[in-house]
Amino acid sequence: MKVLVVGSGAREHAIAWKLRQSPRLTGLFIAPGNAGTAAIAENLPVKASDIDGICDAAKQRSIDLVVVGPEDPLARGLVDRLVDLGIAAFGPTQSAARIESSKAFSKELLFANDIPTAAAETFTSRIDARNYVEKKSGPMVVKADGLAAGKGVFMCESREDALRAIDRMMGDEAIFGASGSTVIIEEHLSGREVSAHAFCDGKTVAPMPFSCDYKRARDGDQGLNTGGMGAYSPALWLDEADETFIHKNITEAAIKAMADAGTPYSGVLYPGLMVTDEGPKVIEFNCRLGDPEAQVLLPRLKSDLLEICWAAANQKLAEAEIEWSADACVGVVMASGGYPEDYETGFEIAGLGSLEEEVMVFHAGTALGEAGRIVTNGGRVLTVVAKAASLQAARAKAYSNVRRIHFSKVHYRKDIAAPAQDARVD
Ligand code: AMP
Ligand code: GLY
């Protein structure tokens, strides 16, 4: 089977690495990929957002299955286009992807189906949004309705902060363009965050193990929000009753609601959750694997990812074998100093050839430089993932290998899966 992976991050490198292990694979392509994926697949010079380009590449190469990594091409209808061309695709259709691409849509779905989430109101008028905030006090969360590259959420400590966020999104500045012309103003939830993921085929739901990511740039959850600075799995602190509640009352309930609404959901559903004193509540739905969660989940998958994606794309997930390893994984993101703000690129990456066994390096912002050298080419550069019998063993191994890799101005968090900072990690 010939497979095309869409995307260029460490998540897509991890997907390609796992697909490579399938005995059914006869060809592996990635569009556009990075320096890491070039070693295991053929990189195609087509951007993930170029829907026509991806469809042309899939036709030209006689691709049997396309696996879509990021949300943007899903929200633009890539899966619908591929299916029209008779090419199997793993991922939701454009209307099903609204579960992530429109926060107003996902809030309505949650409320209509009694799935627990933060109380919220949706506004299309700046004046109405401001009037609503004027009557509120305490912390609030202001969110752009549409996709905003992970930056569309403002945690507001005060009414003034919330008013400022509304003005920046809905006023002349329009910082997120059309994505911010509708805003959601939400109650602030307190608790611990956990990422749930599940393979879905429209009807059948196969949950993955739980994982946790670290969004802030600096240790101790300080600094700006990023795309994710590290992750671990399993989340041993989560109790069994909450796990069962999430599977039944959140993930399965959402999949049933999507089917009932005539937009069956297939691909990966990733509910981002807050475990509050009142139980787990949905912060947001994502229509794809998390990054860096994928990098710590896929090495724990014992079964054939290609078989699972093929089964999901053909509504046969119930027949797929899906087994997970009891081992733990810890992933540490090595980033360019300055990320998520300005940073320099083009620095040579040294030490990639001297890593221990059961350590995986998934590339993101890397490129091939002169004389086959690998150089930095983005904000998040690599995710270093270690697998071991316990989280603490995996953590120690991940960091001892991070220290073998060098590039100028490297930045990484030192507290991913650290028990001292977070006594319930392990
Ligand atoms: P997002 O960009 O949608 O993934 O959201 C970024 C982060 O904002 C989430 O991972 C949470 O940490 C935080 N967040 C979003 N909504 C809420 C909420 N209602 N209460 C508390 N934190 C939230
Ligand atoms: N890890 C957060 C995300 O992928 O959205």
XYZ file of C-alpha atoms in Angstrom, residues 38-224:
187
model
C 13.641 12.505 4.350
C 15.494 9.543 5.897
C 12.397 7.301 6.026
C 10.097 8.614 3.280
C 10.175 10.636 0.072
C 9.537 14.299 0.839
C 7.320 16.009 -1.740
C 7.646 19.795 -2.159
C 3.956 20.538 -1.556
C 2.674 22.558 1.398
C 0.100 20.949 3.700
C -2.303 23.855 3.052
C -2.081 23.408 -0.758
C -5.166 21.224 -1.240
C -4.897 21.105 -5.065
C -1.181 20.279 -4.832
C -1.768 17.419 -2.376
C -4.567 15.970 -4.528
C -2.378 16.160 -7.658
C 0.542 14.515 -5.852
C -1.725 11.722 -4.565
C -3.051 11.047 -8.082
C 0.389 11.173 -9.719
C 1.893 8.713 -7.239
C -1.151 6.378 -7.214
C -1.480 6.793 -3.452
C -3.828 4.311 -1.731
C -4.193 6.154 1.591
C -3.567 9.745 2.721
C -3.000 10.363 6.453
C -3.545 14.035 7.338
C -1.601 15.431 10.320
C -2.589 19.098 10.914
C -6.011 20.720 11.285
C -5.654 23.323 8.551
C -5.999 21.022 5.493
C -8.818 19.135 7.263
C -10.706 22.394 7.827
C -10.145 23.260 4.145
C -11.817 20.031 3.008
C -8.828 17.907 1.933
C -10.505 14.639 2.960
C -13.678 15.454 0.988
C -11.591 16.191 -2.123
C -9.560 12.987 -1.826
C -12.644 10.835 -1.282
C -14.218 12.414 -4.419
C -11.095 11.290 -6.296
C -11.535 7.735 -4.969
C -8.502 7.968 -2.647
C -8.934 6.714 0.926
C -8.138 9.379 3.540
C -7.649 9.187 7.296
C -9.170 12.275 8.919
C -12.542 14.010 9.261
C -14.456 15.672 6.422
C -14.651 19.475 6.329
C -18.031 19.544 8.067
C -16.887 17.094 10.768
C -13.636 19.079 11.247
C -15.788 22.033 12.404
C -15.555 20.371 15.810
C -12.147 22.133 15.938
C -12.374 24.811 13.236
C -15.427 26.468 14.834
C -15.469 26.795 18.597
C -19.062 28.079 18.350
C -20.055 24.842 16.559
C -18.321 22.652 19.147
C -19.853 24.602 22.053
C -23.341 24.094 20.583
C -22.639 20.374 20.167
C -21.481 20.145 23.792
C -24.445 22.057 25.216
C -27.035 20.245 23.070
C -25.740 16.844 24.195
C -25.109 17.578 27.882
C -21.381 16.959 27.535
C -19.690 18.803 30.439
C -17.789 21.942 29.425
C -17.183 25.507 30.639
C -20.238 27.786 30.584
C -19.923 30.116 27.592
C -21.652 32.653 25.377
C -20.994 33.284 21.675
C -20.988 36.784 20.164
C -20.878 38.126 16.605
C -21.221 41.749 17.764
C -18.401 43.563 19.536
C -20.888 45.765 21.425
C -22.826 42.745 22.727
C -19.582 41.024 23.746
C -18.421 44.143 25.625
C -21.793 44.561 27.350
C -21.693 40.934 28.496
C -18.180 41.335 29.943
C -19.123 44.620 31.682
C -21.565 42.631 33.845
C -19.018 39.928 34.764
C -16.183 39.812 37.255
C -13.210 37.549 37.907
C -11.149 35.591 35.390
C -12.627 34.866 31.961
C -11.407 33.205 28.796
C -11.933 34.966 25.447
C -11.594 32.743 22.360
C -11.641 33.390 18.635
C -14.203 31.143 16.940
C -12.005 30.010 14.049
C -8.520 28.529 13.681
C -5.760 30.853 14.906
C -2.674 28.604 14.897
C -3.131 27.834 18.611
C -3.004 31.535 19.540
C -6.718 32.360 19.607
C -7.250 31.887 23.355
C -6.826 34.766 25.830
C -6.813 33.941 29.530
C -8.088 37.175 31.095
C -7.542 37.902 34.783
C -9.841 40.908 34.828
C -12.740 42.568 33.026
C -10.294 45.085 31.505
C -8.154 42.282 30.019
C -11.262 40.662 28.533
C -12.426 43.967 26.987
C -8.976 44.460 25.476
C -9.017 40.938 23.987
C -12.465 41.559 22.447
C -11.290 44.847 20.938
C -8.164 43.294 19.435
C -10.146 40.449 17.851
C -13.334 42.251 16.819
C -12.063 45.825 16.311
C -10.069 47.360 13.451
C -6.926 45.469 14.434
C -8.745 42.105 13.787
C -5.661 40.176 14.885
C -7.075 36.833 13.740
C -8.904 38.165 10.671
C -12.213 36.392 10.003
C -11.390 33.750 12.665
C -11.960 36.412 15.344
C -15.146 38.002 13.957
C -17.088 35.634 16.246
C -15.844 35.266 19.837
C -16.691 32.905 22.667
C -16.487 34.168 26.239
C -16.030 31.342 28.645
C -15.945 30.590 32.337
C -12.398 29.959 33.602
C -11.938 26.308 34.665
C -9.470 25.241 37.369
C -7.938 21.805 37.636
C -5.490 19.608 35.754
C -5.368 19.263 31.993
C -5.305 15.938 30.213
C -5.416 15.026 26.533
C -7.792 12.265 25.453
C -7.385 10.812 21.954
C -9.395 8.200 20.093
C -9.386 6.558 16.669
C -12.866 6.869 15.130
C -14.579 5.704 11.933
C -17.889 7.539 12.221
C -19.372 4.980 14.602
C -16.727 2.920 16.407
C -14.507 4.656 18.984
C -11.149 3.163 20.035
C -9.594 5.259 22.826
C -5.840 5.750 23.042
C -4.047 6.021 26.399
C -4.206 9.403 28.120
C -1.358 11.899 27.817
C -0.400 15.363 29.115
C 1.323 18.205 27.308
C 3.144 21.332 28.492
C 2.025 24.435 26.616
C 4.055 27.201 28.266
C 7.557 28.083 27.071
C 9.333 28.014 30.457
C 9.722 25.758 33.482
C 7.000 25.905 36.107
C 4.427 26.781 33.419
C 5.826 30.286 33.017
C 6.231 32.264 29.799
C 4.145 32.388 26.649
